[in-house]
Coordinates of C-alpha atoms in Angstrom, one line a residue:
X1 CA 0.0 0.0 0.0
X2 CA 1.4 3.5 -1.2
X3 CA 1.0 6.5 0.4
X4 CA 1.5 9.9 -2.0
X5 CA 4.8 11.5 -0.8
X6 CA 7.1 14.3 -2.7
X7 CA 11.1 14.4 -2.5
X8 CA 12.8 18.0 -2.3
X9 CA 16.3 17.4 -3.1
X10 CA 19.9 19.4 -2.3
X11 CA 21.4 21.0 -5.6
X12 CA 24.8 19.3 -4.4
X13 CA 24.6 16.2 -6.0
X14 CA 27.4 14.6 -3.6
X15 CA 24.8 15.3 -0.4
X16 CA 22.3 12.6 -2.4
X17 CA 24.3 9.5 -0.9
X18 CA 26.5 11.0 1.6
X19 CA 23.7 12.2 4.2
X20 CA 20.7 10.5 5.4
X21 CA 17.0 11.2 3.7
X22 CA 15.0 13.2 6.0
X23 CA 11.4 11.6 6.0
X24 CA 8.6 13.6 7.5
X25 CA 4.8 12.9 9.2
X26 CA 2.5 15.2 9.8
X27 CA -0.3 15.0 13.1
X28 CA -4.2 14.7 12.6
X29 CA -5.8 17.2 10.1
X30 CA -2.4 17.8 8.2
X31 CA -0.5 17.0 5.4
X32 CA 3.1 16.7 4.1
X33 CA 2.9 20.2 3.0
X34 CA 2.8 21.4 6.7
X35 CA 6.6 20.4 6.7
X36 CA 7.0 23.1 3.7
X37 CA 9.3 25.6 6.2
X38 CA 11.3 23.3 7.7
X39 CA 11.9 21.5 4.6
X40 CA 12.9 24.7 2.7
X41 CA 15.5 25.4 5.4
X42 CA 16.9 21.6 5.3
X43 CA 16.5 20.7 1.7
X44 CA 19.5 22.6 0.4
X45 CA 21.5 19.9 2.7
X46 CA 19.5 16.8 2.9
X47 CA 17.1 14.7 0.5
X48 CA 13.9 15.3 2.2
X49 CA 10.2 13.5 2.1
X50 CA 7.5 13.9 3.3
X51 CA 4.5 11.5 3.6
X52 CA 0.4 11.9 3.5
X53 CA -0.5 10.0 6.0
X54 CA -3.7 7.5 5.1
X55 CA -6.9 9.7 4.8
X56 CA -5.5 12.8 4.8
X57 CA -4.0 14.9 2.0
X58 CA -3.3 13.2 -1.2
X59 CA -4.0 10.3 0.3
X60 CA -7.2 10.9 1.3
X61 CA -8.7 7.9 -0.4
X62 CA -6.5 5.3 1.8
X63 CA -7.6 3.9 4.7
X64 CA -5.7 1.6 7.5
X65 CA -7.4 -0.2 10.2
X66 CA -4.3 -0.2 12.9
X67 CA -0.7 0.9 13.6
X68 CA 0.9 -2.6 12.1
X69 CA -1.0 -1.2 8.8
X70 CA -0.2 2.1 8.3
X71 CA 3.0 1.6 9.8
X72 CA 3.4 -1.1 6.8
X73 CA 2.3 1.2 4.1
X74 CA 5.2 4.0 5.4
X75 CA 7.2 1.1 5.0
X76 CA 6.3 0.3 1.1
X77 CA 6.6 3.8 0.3
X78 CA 10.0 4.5 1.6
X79 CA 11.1 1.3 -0.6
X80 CA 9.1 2.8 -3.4
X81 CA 10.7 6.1 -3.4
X82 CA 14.2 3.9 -3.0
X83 CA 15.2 5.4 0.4
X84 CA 18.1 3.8 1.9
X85 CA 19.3 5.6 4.8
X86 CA 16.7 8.2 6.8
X87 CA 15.9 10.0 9.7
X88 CA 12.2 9.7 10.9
X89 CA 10.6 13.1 11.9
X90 CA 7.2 13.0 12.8
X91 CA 4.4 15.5 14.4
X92 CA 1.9 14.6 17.2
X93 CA -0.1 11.7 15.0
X94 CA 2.8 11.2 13.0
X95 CA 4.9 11.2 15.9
X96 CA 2.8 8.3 17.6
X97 CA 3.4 6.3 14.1
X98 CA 7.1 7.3 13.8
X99 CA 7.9 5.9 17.3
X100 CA 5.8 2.8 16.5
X101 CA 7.9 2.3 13.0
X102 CA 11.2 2.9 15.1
X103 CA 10.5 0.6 17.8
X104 CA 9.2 -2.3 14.9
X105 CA 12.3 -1.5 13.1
X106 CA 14.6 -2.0 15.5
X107 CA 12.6 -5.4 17.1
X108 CA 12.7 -6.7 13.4
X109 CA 16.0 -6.3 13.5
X110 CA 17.0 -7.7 16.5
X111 CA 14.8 -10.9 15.5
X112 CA 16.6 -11.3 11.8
X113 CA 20.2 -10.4 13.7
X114 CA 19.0 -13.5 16.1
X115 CA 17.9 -15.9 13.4
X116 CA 20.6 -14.6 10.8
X117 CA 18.7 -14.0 8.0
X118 CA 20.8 -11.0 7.3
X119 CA 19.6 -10.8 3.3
X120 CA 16.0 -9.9 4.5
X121 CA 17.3 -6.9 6.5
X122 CA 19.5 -5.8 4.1
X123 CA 16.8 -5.0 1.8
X124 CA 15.1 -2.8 3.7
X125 CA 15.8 0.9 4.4
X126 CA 17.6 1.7 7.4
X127 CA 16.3 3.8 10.3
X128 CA 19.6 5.8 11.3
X129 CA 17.4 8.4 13.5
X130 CA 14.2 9.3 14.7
X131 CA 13.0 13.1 16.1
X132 CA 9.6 13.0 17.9
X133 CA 7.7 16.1 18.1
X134 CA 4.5 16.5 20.4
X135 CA 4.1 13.0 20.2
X136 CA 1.9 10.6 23.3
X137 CA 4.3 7.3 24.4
X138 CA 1.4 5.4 25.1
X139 CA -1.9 5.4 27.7
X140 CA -1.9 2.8 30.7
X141 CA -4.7 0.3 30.7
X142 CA -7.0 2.0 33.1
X143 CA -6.9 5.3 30.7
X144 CA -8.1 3.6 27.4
X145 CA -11.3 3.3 27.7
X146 CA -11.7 6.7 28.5
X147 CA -9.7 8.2 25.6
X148 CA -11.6 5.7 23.2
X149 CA -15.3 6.9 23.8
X150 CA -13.2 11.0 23.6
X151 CA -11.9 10.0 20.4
X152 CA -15.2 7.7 19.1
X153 CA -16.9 11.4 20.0
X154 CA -14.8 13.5 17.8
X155 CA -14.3 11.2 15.3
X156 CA -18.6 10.8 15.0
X157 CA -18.8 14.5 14.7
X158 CA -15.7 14.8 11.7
X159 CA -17.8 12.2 9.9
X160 CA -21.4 13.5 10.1
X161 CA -21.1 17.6 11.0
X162 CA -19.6 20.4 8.7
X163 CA -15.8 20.2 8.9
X164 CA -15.6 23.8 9.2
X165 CA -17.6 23.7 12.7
X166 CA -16.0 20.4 14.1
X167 CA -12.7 22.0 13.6
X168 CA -13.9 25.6 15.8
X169 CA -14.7 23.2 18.7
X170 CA -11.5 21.3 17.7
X171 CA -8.8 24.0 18.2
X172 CA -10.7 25.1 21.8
X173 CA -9.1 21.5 23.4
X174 CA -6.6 23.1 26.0
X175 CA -3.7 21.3 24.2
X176 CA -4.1 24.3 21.6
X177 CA -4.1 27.0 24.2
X178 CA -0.9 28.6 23.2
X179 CA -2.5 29.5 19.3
X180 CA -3.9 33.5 19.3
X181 CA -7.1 33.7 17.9
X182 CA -5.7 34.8 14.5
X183 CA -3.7 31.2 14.4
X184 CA -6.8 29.5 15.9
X185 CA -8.4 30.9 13.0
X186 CA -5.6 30.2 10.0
X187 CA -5.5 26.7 11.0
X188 CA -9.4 26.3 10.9
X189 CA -9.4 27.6 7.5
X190 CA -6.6 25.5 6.3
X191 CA -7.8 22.6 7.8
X192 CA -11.8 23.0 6.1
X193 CA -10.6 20.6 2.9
X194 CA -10.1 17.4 5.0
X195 CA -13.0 15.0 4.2
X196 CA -14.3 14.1 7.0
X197 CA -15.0 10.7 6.8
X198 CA -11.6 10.0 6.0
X199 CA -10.2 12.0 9.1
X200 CA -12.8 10.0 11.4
X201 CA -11.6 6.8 10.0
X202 CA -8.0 7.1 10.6
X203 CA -8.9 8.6 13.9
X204 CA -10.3 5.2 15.2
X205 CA -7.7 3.3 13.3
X206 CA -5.2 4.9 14.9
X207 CA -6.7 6.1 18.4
X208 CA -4.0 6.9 21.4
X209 CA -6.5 4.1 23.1
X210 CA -5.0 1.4 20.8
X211 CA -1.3 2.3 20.8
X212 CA 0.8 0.2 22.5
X213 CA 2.9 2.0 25.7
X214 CA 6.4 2.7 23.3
X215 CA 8.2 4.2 26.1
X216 CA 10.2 1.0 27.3
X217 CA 11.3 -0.1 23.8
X218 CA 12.3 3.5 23.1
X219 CA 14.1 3.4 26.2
X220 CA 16.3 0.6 24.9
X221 CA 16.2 1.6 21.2
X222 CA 20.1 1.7 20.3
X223 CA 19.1 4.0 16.7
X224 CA 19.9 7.8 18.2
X225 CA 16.4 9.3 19.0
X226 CA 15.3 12.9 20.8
X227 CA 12.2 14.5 21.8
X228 CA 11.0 18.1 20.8
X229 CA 8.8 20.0 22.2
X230 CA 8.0 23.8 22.1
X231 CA 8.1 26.0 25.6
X232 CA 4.4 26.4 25.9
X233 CA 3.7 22.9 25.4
X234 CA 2.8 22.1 29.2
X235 CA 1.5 18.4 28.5
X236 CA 4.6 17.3 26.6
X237 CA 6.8 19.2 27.7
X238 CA 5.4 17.3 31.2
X239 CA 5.9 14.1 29.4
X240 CA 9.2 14.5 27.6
X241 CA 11.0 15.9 30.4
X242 CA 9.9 12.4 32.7
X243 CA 11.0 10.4 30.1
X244 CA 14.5 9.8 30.1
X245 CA 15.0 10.4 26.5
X246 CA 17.0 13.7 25.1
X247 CA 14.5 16.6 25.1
X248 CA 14.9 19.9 23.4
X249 CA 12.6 22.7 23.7
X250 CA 11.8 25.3 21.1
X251 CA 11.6 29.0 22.7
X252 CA 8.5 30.4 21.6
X253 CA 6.4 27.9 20.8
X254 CA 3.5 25.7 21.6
X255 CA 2.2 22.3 20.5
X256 CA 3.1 22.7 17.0
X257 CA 6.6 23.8 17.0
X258 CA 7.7 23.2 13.3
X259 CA 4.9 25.5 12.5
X260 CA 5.1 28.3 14.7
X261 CA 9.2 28.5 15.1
X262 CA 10.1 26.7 12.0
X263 CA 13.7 27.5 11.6
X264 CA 14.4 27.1 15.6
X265 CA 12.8 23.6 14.9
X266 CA 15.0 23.5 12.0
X267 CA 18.3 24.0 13.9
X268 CA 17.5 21.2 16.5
X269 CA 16.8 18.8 13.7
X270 CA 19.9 19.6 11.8
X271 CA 21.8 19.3 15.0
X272 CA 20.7 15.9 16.1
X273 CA 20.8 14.9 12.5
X274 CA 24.7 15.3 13.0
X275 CA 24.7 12.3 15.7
X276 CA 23.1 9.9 13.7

């Protein structure tokens, strides 16, 4: 299953094979073009993707029914677009699926490493980093049910109600308390051309109620990984901070810090990038 996905590449054509391919996800309502900023300010150095995510964007008319799916299909279309080597950067939604695709990675690996079938892993691309942004490690038992009749509501409401006036009662959630009215506003109006439907299915699929608790793997992952998070994000910030993983805050912003400081965000990913 292939997801649509577009390729912004350095002029330098020695940077093609010498660095790794920067692949981006964007969170609920998005698209790959939200990356647009940060990509202009990394593409001159790095091959950079990024990914629709199923139901959204140009790949509206795909639809997943778990992680181990759309995990899958990011999987066919980095070996479609012939990605070798690449750094995972994902947002919120895409974060939750990016640490999800790092932590299968690196299990698959360790199984095929343990059973020697070294020409299976070989073929397939190579996860040399992975930058979470804004992203949830995972709800304890006792919380799921709750989250799963929150996100059963929302998901109801994008499928049968006006997009336009789901997404007003969307943006007042206190995780989006940081946006000014005007922002409130700009993302409301940008975000009026998802279909609905589509939105509300990969909303179920791929509900924070259903996500396996990543934390421990990530803890033991051995691929260089970090956590950003802007300033004002209080929850993740919360979140990062206990983690035990490298955190980075971005001055001056809130939940979606590639957005609102995209250069800042820029800089940290360009630094880690250098680890990997």
């Amino acid at each position: 299953m292939l997801l649509y996905s577009e390729s912004y590449y350095p002029s330098d054509l020695d940077l093609l094979q010498s660095k790794p391919t920067l692949v981006f996800l964007h969170g609920l309502l998005g698209s790959g073009q939200d990356w647009r900023l940060v990509i202009d300010y990394l593409s001159p150095y790095y091959t950079c993707l990024a990914i629709d995510l199923p139901g959204h964007g140009q790949s509206q008319c795909v639809t997943v029914t778990d992680f181990e799916q759309a995990n899958a299909a990011i999987t066919d279309t980095l070996l479609h677009r012939g990605v070798t080597d690449y750094v995972l950067v994902g947002y919120s939604l895409g974060a939750r699926l990016a640490m999800y695709h790092g932590v299968s990675a690196w299990i698959g690996a360790q199984n095929v490493a343990t059973n020697s079938a070294e020409t299976a892993v070989n073929n397939q691309p190579k996860l040399k980093g992975l930058v979470i942004e804004g992203g949830h490690f995972g709800l304890p038992q006792t919380e799921r049910a709750t989250r799963f009749a929150n996100d059963e509501k929302w998901a109801h409401r994008f499928a049968h109600e006006p997009m336009h006036q789901v997404l007003t009662d969307w943006y007042q959630q206190a995780v989006f308390s940081s946006l000014d009215h005007d922002q409130r506003q700009g993302l409301i109006t940008k975000r009026s051309d998802n279909l609905g439907s589509a939105v509300a299915a990969m909303m179920m699929a791929t509900s924070l109620s259903k996500q396996p608790e990543l934390l421990p793997e990530l803890q033991k992952l051995t691929v260089p990984h970090c956590y950003i998070y802007g300033e004002h994000d209080e929850k993740f910030k919360g979140l990062a901070q206990a983690s035990a993983i490298d955190n980075i805050a971005v001055v001056g912003a809130g939940h979606n810090a590639h957005i609102e400081q995209p250069q800042a965000f820029s800089v940290c990913v360009e630094e880690f990038v250098k680890r990997c």
